[in-house]
Short mmCIF file of C-alpha atoms in Angstrom, two decimals:
data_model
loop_
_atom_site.label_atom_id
_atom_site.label_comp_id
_atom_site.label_asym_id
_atom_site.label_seq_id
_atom_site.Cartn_x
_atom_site.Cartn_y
_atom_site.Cartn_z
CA UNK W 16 -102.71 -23.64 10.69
CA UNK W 17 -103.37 -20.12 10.64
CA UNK W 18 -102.26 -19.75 14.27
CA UNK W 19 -99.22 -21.28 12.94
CA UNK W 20 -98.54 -18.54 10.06
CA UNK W 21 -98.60 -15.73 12.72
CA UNK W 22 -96.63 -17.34 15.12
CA UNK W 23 -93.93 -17.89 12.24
CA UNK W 24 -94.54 -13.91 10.95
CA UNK W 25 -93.87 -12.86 14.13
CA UNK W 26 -91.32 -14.65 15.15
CA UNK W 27 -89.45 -13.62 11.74
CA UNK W 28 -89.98 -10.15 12.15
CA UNK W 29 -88.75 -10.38 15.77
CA UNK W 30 -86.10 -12.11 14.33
CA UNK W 31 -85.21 -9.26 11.41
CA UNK W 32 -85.63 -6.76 14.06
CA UNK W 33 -82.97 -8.41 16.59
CA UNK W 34 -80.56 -9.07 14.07
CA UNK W 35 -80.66 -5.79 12.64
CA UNK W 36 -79.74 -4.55 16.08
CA UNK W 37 -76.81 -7.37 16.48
CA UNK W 38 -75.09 -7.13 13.44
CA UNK W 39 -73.01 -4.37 12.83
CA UNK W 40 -73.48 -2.17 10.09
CA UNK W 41 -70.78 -0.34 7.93
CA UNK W 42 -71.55 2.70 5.00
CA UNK W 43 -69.08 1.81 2.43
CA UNK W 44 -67.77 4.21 -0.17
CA UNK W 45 -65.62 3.48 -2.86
CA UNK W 46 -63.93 5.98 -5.93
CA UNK W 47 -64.08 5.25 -9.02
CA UNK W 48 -61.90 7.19 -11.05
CA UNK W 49 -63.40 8.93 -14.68
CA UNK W 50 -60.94 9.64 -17.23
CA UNK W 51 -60.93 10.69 -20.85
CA UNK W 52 -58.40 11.41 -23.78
CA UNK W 53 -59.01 14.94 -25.47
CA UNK W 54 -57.27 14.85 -29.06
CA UNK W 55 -57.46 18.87 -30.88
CA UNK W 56 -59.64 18.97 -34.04
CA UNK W 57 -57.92 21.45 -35.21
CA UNK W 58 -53.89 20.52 -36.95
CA UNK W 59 -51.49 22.95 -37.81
CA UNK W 60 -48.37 21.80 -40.41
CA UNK W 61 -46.01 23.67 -42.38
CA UNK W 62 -46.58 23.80 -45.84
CA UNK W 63 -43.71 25.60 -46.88
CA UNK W 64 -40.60 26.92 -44.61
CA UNK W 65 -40.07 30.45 -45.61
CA UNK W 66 -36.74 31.81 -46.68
CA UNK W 67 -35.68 35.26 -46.63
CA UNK W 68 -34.13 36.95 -49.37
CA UNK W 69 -31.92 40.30 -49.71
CA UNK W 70 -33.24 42.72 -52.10
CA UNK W 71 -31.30 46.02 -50.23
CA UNK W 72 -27.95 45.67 -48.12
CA UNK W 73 -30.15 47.13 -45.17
CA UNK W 74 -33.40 44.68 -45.78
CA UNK W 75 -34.61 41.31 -45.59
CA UNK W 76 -37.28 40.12 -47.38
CA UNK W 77 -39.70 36.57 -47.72
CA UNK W 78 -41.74 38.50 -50.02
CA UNK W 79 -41.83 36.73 -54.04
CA UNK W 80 -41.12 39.68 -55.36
CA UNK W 81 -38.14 40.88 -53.19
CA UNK W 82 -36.95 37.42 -54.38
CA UNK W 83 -38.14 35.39 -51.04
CA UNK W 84 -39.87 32.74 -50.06
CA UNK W 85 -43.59 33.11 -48.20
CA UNK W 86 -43.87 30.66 -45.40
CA UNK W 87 -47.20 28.77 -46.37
CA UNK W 88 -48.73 27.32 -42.69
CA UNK W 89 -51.87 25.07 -42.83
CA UNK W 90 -55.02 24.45 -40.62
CA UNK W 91 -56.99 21.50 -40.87
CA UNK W 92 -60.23 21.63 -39.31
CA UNK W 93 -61.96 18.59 -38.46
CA UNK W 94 -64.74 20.62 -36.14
CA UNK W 95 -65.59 24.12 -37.26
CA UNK W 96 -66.69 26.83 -34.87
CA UNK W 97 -64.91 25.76 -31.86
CA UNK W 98 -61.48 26.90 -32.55
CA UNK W 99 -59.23 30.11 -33.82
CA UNK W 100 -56.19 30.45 -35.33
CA UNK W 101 -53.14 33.13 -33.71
CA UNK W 102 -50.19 33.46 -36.37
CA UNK W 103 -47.58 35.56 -34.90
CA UNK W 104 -45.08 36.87 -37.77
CA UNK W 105 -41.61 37.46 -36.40
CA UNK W 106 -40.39 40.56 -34.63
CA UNK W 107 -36.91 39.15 -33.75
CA UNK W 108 -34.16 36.66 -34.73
CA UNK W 109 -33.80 33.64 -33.43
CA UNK W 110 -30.10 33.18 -34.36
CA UNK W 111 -28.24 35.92 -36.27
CA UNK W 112 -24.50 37.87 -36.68
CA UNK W 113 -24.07 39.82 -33.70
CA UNK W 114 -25.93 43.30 -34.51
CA UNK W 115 -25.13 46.77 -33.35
CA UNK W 116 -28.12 48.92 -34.51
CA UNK W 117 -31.82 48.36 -34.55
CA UNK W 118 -34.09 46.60 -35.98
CA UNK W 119 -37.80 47.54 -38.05
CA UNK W 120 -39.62 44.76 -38.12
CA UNK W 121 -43.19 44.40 -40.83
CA UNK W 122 -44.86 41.65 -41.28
CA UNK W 123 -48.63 40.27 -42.42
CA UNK W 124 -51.01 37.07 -42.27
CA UNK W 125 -52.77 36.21 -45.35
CA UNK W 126 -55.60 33.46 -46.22
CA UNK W 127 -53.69 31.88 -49.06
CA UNK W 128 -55.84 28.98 -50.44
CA UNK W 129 -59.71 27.18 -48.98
CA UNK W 130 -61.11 24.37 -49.34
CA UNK W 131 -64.56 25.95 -48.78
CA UNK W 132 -66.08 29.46 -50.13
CA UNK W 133 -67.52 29.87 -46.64
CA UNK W 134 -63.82 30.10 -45.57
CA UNK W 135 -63.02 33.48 -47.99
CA UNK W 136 -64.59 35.60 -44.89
CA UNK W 137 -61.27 34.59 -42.86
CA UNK W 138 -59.56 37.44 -44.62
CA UNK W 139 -62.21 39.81 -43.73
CA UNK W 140 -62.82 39.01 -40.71
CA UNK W 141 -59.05 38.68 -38.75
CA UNK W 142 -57.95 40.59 -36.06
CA UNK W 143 -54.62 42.62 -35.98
CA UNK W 144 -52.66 43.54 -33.26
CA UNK W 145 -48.67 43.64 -32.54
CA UNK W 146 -47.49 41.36 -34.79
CA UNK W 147 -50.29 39.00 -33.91
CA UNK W 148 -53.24 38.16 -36.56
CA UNK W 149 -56.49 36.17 -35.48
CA UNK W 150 -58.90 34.43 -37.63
CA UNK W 151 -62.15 32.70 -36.06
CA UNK W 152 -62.16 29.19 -37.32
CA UNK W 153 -65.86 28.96 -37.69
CA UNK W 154 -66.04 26.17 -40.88
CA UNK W 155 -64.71 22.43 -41.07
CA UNK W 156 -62.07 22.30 -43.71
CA UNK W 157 -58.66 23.23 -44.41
CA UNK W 158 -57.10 26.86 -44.71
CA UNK W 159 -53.63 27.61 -45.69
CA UNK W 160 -51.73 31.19 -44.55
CA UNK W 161 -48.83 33.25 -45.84
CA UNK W 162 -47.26 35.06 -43.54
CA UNK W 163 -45.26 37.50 -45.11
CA UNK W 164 -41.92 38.90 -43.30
CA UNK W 165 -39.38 41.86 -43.56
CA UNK W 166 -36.59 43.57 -41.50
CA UNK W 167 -34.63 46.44 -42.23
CA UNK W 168 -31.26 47.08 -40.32
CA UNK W 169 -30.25 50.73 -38.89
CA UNK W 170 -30.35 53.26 -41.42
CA UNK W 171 -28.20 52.67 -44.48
CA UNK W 172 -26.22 50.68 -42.52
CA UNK W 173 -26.12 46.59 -44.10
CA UNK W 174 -26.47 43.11 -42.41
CA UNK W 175 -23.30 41.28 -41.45
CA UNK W 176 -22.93 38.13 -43.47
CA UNK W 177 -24.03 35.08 -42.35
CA UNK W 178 -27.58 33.27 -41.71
CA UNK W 179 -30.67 34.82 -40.29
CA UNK W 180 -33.57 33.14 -38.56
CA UNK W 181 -36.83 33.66 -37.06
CA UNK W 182 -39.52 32.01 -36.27
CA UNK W 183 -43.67 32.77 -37.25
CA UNK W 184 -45.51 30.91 -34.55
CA UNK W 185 -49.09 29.38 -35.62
CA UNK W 186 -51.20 27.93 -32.60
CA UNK W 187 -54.93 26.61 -32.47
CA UNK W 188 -56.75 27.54 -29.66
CA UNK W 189 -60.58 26.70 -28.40
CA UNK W 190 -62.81 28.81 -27.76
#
């Protein structure tokens, strides 16, 4: 019976080995596609539109005490340390009465309100440039700016009646 074994190993192997030869042979490759949905942990709303006010002929203010309204813009920050905030206060008018002189534009970003101490080095920390103002988002929670707006028109010279608008532009971006 042993005889019998090796004849039958042989003859398979022989077998494998022909085969092997006979039958063609193809690589396949296939893609398989990866794909992922990337939601922002960081949310910006508006709080409170501002609204500018008229304390001169020649100037427009959203300061309180010129009689205006701050614009109040919030952050919420589900994931601190991976994002920073760019609030651009206006330098133009969206829509206005046609104008003949120019324009002196002032603005400022301020931390208004925190929900965490660590958040009160926001103010310390920004970065001013333009009419651009930075703050590094580095702790979860949610941060609320004033951004504070005026515009005075030629020299002595008043604004036309009618409605004035601009626009303070808040983005997130990660770092």
């Amino acid at each position: 019976m042993t005889e019998i074994k090796k004849w039958r190993t042989t003859m398979i192997k022989k077998l494998l080995f022909i085969t092997g030869f006979l039958l063609p042979s193809f690589a396949l490759a296939g893609e398989t596609p990866i794909t992922g949905s990337v939601q922002s942990k960081c949310s910006i709303y508006t709080d409170i539109a501002g609204v500018y006010a008229q304390p001169l002929p020649n100037k427009l203010s959203t300061s309180p005490s010129d009689g205006g309204v701050l614009p109040k813009i919030r952050y919420d920050i589900v994931q601190g340390d991976y994002y920073k905030a760019k609030i651009t206060w206006p330098n133009s008018f969206t829509s206005s009465p046609a104008l003949t002189d120019a324009l002196s534009w002032e603005g400022a970003v301020t931390v208004a309100e925190v929900t965490d101490v660590a958040m009160s080095d926001y103010e310390t920390n920004k970065i001013e440039y333009n009419n651009v103002t930075e703050f590094d988002l580095t702790v979860t929670g949610t941060v609320w700016f004033n951004v504070n707006s005026s515009v005075t028109y030629g020299y002595d010279k008043s604004f036309p009646a009618g409605t004035y608008t601009s626009v303070a532009v808040a983005e997130c971006i990660a770092k």
